[in-house]
Short mmCIF file of C-alpha atoms in Angstrom, two decimals:
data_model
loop_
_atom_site.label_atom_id
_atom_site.label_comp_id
_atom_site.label_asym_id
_atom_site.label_seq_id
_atom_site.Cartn_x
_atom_site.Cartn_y
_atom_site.Cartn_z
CA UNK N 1 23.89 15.56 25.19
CA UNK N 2 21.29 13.27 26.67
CA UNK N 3 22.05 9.50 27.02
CA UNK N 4 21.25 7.94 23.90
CA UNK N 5 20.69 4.00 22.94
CA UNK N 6 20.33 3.19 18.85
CA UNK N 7 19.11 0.76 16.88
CA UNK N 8 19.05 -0.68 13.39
CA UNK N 9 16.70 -3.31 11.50
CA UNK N 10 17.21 -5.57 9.08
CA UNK N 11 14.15 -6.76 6.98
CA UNK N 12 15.00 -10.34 5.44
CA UNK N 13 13.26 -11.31 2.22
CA UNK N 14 13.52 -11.36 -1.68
CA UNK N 15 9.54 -10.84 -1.70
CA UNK N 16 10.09 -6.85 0.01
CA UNK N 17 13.20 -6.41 -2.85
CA UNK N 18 11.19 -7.31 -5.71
CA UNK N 19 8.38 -4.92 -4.78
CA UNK N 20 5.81 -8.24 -4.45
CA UNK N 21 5.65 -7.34 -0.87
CA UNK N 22 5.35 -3.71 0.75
CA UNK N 23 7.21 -3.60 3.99
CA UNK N 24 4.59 -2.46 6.47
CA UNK N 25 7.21 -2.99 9.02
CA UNK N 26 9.91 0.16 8.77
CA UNK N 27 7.46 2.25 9.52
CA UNK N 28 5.58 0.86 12.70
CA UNK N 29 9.20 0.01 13.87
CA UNK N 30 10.36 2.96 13.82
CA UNK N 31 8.07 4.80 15.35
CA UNK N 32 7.32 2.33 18.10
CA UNK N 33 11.54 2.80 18.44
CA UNK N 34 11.36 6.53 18.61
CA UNK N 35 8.36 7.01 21.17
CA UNK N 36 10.50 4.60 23.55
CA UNK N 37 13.55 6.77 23.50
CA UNK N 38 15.56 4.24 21.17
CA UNK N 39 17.18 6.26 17.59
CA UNK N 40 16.85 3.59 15.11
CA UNK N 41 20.12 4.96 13.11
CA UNK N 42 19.92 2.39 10.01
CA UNK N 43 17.42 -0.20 8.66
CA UNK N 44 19.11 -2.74 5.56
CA UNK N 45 16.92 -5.19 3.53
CA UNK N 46 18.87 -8.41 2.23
CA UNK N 47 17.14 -11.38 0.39
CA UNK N 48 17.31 -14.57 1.43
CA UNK N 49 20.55 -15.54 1.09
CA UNK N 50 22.75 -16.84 4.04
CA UNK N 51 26.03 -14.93 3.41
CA UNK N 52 24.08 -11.88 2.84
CA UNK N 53 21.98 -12.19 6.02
CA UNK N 54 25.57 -13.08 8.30
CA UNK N 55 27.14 -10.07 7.09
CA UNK N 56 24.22 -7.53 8.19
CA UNK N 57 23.49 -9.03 11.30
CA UNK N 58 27.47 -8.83 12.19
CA UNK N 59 27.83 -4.93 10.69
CA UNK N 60 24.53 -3.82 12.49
CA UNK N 61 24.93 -5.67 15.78
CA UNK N 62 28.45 -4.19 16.33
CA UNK N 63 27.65 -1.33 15.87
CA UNK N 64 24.47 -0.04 17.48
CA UNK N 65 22.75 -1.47 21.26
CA UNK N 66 20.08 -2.97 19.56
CA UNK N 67 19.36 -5.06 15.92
CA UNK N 68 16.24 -6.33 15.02
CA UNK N 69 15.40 -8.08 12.18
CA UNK N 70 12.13 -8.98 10.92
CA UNK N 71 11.57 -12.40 8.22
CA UNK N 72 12.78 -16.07 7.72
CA UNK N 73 11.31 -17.33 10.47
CA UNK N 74 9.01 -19.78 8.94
CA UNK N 75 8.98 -23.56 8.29
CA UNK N 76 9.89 -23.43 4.34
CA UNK N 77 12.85 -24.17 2.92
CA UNK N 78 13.39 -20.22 2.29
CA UNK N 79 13.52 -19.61 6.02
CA UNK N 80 16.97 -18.99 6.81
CA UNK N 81 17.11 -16.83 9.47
CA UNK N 82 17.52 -18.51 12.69
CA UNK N 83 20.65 -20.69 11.09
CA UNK N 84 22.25 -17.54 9.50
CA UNK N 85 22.00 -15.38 13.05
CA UNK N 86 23.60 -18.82 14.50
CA UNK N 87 26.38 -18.66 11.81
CA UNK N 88 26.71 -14.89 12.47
CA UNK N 89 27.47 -15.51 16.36
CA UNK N 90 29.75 -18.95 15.76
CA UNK N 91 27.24 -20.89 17.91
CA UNK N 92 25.43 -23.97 17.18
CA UNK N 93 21.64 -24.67 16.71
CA UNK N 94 19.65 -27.05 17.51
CA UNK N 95 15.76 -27.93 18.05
CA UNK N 96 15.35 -25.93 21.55
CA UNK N 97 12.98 -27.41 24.44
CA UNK N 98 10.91 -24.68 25.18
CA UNK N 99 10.30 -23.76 21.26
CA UNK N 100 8.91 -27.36 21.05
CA UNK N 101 6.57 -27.28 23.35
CA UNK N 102 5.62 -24.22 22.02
CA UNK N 103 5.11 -25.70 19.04
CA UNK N 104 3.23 -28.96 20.59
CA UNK N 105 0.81 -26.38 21.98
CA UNK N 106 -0.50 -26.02 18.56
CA UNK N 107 0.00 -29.08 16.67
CA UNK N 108 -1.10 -32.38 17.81
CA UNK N 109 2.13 -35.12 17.46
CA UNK N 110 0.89 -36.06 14.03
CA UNK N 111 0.89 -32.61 12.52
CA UNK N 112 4.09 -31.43 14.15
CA UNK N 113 6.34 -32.44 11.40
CA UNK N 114 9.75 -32.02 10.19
CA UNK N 115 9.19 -28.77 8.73
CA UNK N 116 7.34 -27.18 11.55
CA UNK N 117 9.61 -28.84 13.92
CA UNK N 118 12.22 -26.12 12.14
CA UNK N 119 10.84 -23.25 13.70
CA UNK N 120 11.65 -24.72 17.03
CA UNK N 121 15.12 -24.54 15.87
CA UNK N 122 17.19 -21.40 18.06
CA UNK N 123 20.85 -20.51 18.39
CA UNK N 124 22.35 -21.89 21.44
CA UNK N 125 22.22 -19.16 24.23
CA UNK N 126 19.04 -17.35 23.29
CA UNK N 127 16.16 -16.51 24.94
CA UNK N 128 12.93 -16.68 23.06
CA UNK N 129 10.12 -14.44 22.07
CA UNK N 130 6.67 -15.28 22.36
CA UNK N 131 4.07 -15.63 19.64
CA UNK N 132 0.60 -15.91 20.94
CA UNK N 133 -0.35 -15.76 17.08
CA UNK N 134 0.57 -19.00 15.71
CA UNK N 135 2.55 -19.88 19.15
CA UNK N 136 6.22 -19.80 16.56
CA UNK N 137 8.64 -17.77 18.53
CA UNK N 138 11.04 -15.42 17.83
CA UNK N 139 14.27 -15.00 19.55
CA UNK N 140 17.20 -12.93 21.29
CA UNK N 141 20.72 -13.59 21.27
CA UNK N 142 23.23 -10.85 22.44
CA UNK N 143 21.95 -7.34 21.02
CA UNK N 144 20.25 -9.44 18.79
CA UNK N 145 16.23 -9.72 18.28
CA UNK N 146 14.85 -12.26 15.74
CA UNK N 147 11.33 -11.28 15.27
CA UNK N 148 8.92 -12.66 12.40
CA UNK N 149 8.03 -11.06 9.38
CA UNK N 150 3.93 -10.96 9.37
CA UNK N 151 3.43 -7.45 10.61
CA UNK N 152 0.80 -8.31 13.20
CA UNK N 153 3.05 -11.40 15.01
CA UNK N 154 6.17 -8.90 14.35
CA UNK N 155 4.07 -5.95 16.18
CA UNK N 156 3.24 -8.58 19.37
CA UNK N 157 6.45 -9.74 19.56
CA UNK N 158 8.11 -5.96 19.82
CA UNK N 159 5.27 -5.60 22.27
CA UNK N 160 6.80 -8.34 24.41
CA UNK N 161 10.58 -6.86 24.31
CA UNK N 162 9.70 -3.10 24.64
CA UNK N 163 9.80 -3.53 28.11
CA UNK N 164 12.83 -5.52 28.06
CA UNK N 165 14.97 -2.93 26.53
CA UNK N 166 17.44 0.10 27.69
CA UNK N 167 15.86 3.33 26.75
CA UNK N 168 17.41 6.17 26.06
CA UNK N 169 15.92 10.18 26.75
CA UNK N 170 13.02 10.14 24.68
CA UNK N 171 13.34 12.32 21.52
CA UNK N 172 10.64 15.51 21.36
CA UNK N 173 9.57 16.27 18.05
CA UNK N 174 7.46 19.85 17.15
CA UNK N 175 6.48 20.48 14.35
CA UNK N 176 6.36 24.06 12.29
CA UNK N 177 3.76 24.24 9.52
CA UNK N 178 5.81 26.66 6.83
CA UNK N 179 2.50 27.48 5.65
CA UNK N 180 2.45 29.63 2.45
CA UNK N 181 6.31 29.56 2.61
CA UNK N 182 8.65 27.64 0.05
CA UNK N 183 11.87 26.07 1.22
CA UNK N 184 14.12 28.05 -0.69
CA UNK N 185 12.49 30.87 0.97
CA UNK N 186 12.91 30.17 4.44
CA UNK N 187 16.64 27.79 4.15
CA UNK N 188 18.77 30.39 5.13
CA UNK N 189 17.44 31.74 8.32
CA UNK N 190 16.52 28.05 9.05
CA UNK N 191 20.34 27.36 8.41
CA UNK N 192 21.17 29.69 10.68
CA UNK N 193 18.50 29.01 13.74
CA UNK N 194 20.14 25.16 13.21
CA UNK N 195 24.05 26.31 13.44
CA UNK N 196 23.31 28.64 15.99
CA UNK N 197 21.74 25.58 18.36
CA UNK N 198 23.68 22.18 18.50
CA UNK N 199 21.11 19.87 20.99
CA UNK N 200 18.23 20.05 17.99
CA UNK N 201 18.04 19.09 14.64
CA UNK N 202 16.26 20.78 12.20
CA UNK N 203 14.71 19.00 9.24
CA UNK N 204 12.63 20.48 6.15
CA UNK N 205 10.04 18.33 4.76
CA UNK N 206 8.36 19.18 1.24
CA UNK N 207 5.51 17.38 0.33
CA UNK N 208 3.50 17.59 -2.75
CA UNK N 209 -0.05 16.64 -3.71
CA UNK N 210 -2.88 17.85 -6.38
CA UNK N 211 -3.21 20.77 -3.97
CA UNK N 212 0.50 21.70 -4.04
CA UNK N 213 3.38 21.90 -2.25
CA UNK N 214 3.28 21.88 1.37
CA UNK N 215 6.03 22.18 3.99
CA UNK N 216 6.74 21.24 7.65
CA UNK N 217 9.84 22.08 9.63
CA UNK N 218 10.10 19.85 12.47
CA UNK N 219 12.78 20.17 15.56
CA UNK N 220 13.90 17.26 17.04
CA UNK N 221 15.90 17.04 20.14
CA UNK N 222 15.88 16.08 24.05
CA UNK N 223 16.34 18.97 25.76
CA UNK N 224 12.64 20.71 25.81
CA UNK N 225 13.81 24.28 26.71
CA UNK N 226 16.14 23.99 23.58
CA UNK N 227 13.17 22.47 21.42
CA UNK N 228 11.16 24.95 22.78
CA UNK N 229 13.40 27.80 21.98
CA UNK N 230 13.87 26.59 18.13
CA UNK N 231 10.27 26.56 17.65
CA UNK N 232 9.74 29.80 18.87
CA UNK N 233 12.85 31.06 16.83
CA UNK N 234 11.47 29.55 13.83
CA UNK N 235 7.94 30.64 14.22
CA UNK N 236 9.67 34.15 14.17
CA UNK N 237 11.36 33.31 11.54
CA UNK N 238 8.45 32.80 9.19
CA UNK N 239 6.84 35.54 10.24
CA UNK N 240 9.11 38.34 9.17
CA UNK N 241 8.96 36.22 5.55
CA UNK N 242 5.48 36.27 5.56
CA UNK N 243 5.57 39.91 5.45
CA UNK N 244 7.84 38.96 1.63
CA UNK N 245 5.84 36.16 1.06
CA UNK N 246 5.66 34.27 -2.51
CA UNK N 247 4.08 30.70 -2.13
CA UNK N 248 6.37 28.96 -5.11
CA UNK X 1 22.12 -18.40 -15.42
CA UNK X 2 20.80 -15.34 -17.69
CA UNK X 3 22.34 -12.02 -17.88
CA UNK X 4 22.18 -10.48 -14.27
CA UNK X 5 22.08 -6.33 -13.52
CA UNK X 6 21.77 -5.46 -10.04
CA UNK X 7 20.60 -2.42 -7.95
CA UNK X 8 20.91 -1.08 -4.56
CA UNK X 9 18.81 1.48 -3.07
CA UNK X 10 19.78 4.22 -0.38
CA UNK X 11 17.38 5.75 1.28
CA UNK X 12 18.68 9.19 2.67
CA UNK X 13 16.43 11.04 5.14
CA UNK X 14 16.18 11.19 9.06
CA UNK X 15 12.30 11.78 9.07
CA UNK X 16 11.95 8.00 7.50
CA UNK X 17 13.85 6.48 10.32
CA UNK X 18 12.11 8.09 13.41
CA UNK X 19 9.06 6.98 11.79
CA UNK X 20 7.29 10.50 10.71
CA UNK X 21 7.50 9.91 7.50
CA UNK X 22 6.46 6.39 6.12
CA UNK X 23 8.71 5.44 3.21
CA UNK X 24 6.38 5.32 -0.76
CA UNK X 25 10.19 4.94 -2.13
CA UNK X 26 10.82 1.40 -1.73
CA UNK X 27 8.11 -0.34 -2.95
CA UNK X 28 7.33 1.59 -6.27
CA UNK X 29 11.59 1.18 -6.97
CA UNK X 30 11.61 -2.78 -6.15
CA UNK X 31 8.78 -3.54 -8.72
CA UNK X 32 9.98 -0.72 -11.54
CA UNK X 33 13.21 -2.13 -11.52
CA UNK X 34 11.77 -5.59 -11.09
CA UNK X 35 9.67 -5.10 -14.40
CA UNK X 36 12.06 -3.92 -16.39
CA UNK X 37 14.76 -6.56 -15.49
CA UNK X 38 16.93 -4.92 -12.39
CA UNK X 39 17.37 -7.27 -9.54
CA UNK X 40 17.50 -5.14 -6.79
CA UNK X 41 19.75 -6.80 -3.92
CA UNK X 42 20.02 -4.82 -1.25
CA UNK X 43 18.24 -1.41 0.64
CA UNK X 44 19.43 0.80 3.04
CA UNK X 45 18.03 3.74 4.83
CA UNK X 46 20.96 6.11 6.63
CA UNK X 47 20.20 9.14 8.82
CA UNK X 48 21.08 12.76 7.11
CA UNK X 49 24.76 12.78 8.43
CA UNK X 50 27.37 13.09 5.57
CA UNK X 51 30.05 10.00 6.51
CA UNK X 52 26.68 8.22 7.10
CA UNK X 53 26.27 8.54 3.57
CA UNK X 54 29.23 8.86 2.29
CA UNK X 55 30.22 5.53 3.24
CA UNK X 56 27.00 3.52 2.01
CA UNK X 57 27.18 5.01 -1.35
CA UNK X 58 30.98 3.64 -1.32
CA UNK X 59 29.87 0.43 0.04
CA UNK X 60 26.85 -0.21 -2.74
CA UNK X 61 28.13 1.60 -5.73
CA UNK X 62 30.63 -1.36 -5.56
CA UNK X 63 29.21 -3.93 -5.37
CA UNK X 64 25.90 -3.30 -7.40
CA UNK X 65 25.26 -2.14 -11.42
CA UNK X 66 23.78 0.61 -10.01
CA UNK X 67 22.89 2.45 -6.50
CA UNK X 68 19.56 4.91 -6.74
CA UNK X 69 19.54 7.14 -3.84
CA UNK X 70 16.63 9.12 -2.86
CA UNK X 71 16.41 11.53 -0.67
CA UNK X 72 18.42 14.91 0.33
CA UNK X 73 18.34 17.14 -2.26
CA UNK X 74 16.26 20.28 -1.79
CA UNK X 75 18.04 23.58 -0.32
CA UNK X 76 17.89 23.54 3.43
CA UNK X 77 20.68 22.85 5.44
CA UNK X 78 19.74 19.09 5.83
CA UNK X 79 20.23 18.40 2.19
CA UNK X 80 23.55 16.82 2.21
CA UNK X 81 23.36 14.48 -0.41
CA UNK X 82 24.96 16.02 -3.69
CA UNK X 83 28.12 17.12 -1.46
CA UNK X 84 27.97 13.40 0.35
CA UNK X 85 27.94 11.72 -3.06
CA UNK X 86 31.19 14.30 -4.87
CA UNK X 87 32.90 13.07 -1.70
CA UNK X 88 31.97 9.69 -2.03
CA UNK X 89 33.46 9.66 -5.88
CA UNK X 90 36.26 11.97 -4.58
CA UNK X 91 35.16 15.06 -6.89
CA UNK X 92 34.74 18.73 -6.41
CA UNK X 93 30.92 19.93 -6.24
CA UNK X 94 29.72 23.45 -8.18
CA UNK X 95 26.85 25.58 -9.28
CA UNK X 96 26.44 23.08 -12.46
CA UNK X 97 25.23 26.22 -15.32
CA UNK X 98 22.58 23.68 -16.24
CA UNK X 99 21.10 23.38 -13.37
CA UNK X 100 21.11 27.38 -12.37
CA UNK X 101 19.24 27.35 -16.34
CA UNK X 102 16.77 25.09 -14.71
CA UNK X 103 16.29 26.87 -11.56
CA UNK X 104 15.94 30.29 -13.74
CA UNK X 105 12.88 28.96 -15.48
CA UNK X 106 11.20 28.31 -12.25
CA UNK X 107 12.28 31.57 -10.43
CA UNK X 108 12.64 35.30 -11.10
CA UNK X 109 15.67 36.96 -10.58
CA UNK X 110 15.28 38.16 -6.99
CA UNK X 111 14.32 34.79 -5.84
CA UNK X 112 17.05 32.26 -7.13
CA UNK X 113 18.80 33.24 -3.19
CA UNK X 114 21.55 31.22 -2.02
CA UNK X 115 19.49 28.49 -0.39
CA UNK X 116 18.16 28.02 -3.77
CA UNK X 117 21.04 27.83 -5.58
CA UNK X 118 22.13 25.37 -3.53
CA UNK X 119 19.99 22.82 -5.61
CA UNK X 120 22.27 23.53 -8.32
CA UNK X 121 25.30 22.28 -6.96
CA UNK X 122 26.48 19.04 -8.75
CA UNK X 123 29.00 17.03 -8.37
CA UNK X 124 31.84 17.67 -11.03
CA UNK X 125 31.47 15.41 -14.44
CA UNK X 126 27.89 14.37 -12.77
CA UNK X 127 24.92 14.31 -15.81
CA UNK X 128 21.75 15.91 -15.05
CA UNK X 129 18.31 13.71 -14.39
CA UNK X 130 15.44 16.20 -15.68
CA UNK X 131 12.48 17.60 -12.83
CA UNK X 132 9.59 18.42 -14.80
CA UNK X 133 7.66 19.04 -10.62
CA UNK X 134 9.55 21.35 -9.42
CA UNK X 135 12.70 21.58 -11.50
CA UNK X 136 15.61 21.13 -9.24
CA UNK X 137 17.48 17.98 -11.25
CA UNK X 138 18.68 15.01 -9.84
CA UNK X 139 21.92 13.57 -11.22
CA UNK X 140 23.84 10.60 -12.33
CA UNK X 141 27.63 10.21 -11.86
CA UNK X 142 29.13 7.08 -12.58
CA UNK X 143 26.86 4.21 -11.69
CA UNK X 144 25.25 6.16 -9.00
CA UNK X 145 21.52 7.74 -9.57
CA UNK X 146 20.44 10.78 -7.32
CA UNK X 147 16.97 11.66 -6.72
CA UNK X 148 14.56 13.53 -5.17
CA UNK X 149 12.78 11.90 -2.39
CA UNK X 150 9.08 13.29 -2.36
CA UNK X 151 7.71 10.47 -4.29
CA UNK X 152 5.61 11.92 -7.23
CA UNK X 153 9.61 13.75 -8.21
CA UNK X 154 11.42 10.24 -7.76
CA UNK X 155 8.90 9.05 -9.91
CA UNK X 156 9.04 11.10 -12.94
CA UNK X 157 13.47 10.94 -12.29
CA UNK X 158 12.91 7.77 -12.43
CA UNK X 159 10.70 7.11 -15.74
CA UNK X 160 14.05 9.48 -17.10
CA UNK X 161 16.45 7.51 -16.03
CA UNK X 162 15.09 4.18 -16.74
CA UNK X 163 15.32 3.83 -20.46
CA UNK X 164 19.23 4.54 -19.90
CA UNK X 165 19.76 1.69 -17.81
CA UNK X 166 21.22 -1.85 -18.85
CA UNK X 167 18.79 -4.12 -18.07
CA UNK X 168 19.00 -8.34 -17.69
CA UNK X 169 16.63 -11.16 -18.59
CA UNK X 170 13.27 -9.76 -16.77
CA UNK X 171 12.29 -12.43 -13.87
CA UNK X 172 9.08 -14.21 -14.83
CA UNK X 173 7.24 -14.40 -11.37
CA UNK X 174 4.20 -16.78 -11.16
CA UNK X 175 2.44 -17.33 -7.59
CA UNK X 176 0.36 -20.95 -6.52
CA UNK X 177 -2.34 -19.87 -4.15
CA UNK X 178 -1.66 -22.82 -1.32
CA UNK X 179 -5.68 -22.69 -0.16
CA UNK X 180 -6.42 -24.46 2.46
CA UNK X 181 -2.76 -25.64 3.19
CA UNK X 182 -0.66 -24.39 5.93
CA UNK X 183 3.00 -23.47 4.96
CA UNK X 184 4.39 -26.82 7.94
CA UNK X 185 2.07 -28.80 5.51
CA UNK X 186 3.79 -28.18 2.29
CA UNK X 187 7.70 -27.32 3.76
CA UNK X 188 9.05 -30.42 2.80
CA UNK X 189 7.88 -31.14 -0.47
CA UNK X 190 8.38 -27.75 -1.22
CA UNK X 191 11.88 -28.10 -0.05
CA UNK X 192 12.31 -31.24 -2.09
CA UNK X 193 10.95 -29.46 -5.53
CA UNK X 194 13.47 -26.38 -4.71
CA UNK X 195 16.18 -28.69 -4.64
CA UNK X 196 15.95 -30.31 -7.98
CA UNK X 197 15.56 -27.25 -9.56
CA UNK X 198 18.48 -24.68 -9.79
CA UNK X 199 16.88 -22.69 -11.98
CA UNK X 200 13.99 -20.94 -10.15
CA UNK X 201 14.03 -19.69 -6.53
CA UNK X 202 10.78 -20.37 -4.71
CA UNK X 203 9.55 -18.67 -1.53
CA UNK X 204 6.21 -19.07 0.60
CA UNK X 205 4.52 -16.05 2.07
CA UNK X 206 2.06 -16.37 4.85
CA UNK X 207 0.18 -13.28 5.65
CA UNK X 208 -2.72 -13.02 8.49
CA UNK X 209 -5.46 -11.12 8.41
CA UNK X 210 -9.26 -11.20 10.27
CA UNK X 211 -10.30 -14.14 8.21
CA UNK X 212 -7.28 -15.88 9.01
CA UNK X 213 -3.68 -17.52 7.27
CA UNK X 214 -3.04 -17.28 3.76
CA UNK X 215 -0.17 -18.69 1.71
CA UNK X 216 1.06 -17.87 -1.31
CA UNK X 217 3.64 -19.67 -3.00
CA UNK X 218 5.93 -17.66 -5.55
CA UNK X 219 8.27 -18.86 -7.97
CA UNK X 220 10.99 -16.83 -9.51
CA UNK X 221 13.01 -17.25 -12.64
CA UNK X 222 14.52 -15.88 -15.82
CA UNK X 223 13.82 -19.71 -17.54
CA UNK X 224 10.23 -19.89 -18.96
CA UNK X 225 10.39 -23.51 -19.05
CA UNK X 226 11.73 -24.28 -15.54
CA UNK X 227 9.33 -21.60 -14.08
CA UNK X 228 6.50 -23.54 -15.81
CA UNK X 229 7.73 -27.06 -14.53
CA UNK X 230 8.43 -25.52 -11.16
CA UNK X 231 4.46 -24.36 -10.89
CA UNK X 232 3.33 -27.38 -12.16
CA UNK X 233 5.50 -29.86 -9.68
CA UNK X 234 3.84 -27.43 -6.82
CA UNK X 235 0.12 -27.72 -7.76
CA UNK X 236 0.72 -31.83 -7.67
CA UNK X 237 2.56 -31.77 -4.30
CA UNK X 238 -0.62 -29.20 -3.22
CA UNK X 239 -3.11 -31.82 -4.74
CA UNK X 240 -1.90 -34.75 -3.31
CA UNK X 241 -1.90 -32.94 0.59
CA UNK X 242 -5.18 -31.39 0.07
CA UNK X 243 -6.22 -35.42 0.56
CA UNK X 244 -4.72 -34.98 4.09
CA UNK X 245 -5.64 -31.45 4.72
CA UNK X 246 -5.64 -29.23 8.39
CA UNK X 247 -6.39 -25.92 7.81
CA UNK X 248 -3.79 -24.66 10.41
#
């Protein structure tokens, strides 16, 4: 088995768990994660509650190379993040240098009040991300990456650690179109291509519109001769059931 | 404090978290349970790997009213979720006669194979969630709701299940549009109002787009009256800095 580094994200924020907000960030996380050889293994959403926010970042952070979280970042009273990741590592916090003049880029000394002020306030012995958007940063402590929750400043700021981070063998995907073909018809032989090769998974995906049901087999692994030969297995596979076909 | 029911959601699926798929689950869950009086708490999305899932349906079904799981349950080898979840509650898993009299009416005789059957397996003293789609149930046992994960299926489980559920005092959600304010302008008297008033949680929620910030300000309660007062102590504190307004 190739080398492999994992991840997980936590989202932070009552507005994504009472369906007021859709995330927009799973998504473009984990495929930015995946095309840079990183398997993001878990993602959690917690609301904005300190205790709630402590315990994720200490489960997820000891237990995969990498955590992320995206949210609570912000100058309002609901923006918790930076002191529960603090709380989470036993380390103090405190208004950091470099975050204020960050800050002081933006705001002239009149503006730059107590509340704004608060996003310059970062764990003791992180690093910090920039934010060319609205100049706010983000941070990293340990494993740790602090990023905000506005999908575009979250997007530049996992532009700025990509490079940053330990990559893994990247993961090759194909995909089969099971055109014509229902799962139930094709699940056995696809069980057995899977059991028969352990460096690929094998993964079914139904989807269903107006037009019908339509599935897609794709092989994941990353070793490309053993990708390769699953796709050519299955591609065989359909086509002796095509010759039986029934498309329900 | 009214009533409270809770909710967690599990996400089950290994195409969500390398990013191929892009999750329709989460948001349509939050608000239906939302609207009907559900706080959900907490989401998690876990890879298709059985103690994977095993132990986050332990560690929600505890904690929460109820855990919905989507996700997992259609017959190829990488649906693992109805034998994850009897071994979760510690039960055996069968062909449930129900469910092979739901699969009949969908499929003749020669085509109900083993792979097929295998969406009939339930977990022992598990209850049935109807599929009108595609006819492979879902199931309930205990506190724990399993369903599909294609999202027009979840849906319809879901409109089933949902007049079975206990539900709390519904959360009366009203948003203040902060035009023209930026959230550093507004933090502290926001923080201020928050902290006289127990009753109502209040969050701000910048989002960016081409034409620049917005903020929204949403408060959140199950008390008509301190919802109302809560609204109406933010539109004076907005008033009065609109006086002394920056745009940034």
């Amino acid at each position: 088995m190739a080398a492999s580094v994992t991840a997980a994200l936590l989202i932070i924020g009552d507005e994504i768990l009472s369906g007021r907000t859709k995330d927009k960030n799973i998504g473009y996380v984990a495929e930015y994660l995946t095309g840079i050889g990183i398997d993001l293994r878990e993602v959690r959403i917690v609301p904005d509650e300190e205790e709630e926010i402590v315990a994720a970042v200490n489960a997820l952070r000891s237990r995969y190379t990498y955590l992320f979280t995206t949210g609570g970042i912000g100058p309002t009273h609901d923006d918790i993040t930076a002191d529960a990741v603090a709380k989470a590592f036993g380390v103090g916090i405190r208004h950091d240098p470099r975050a204020v003049a960050m800050l002081q880029e933006r705001y002239p000394p009149h503006e730059l009040n107590e509340a704004r002020m608060r996003m310059a306030r970062i764990p003791d012995g992180a690093d910090l991300i920039d934010n060319p958007i609205s100049k706010a940063p983000g941070f990293r402590i340990g494993n740790v990456f602090v990023m905000a929750g506005v999908p575009a400043i979250m997007q530049v700021m996992l532009d700025a650690i990509g490079p940053t981070l330990e990559t893994g063998d990247r993961m090759i995907s194909r995909i089969v179109e099971a055109e014509g073909l229902a799962e139930g018809h094709y699940a056995e032989g696809l069980a057995a291509i899977a059991a028969a090769e352990g460096r690929v998974s094998i993964g079914s995906y139904p989807s269903f519109s107006a037009s019908g049901f339509r599935n897609q087999i794709v092989v994941r692994g990353k070793d490309a001769a053993a990708v390769d030969a699953t796709v050519h297995a299955i591609r065989e596979l359909l086509g002796r059931l095509r010759g039986d076909r029934n498309p329900l």
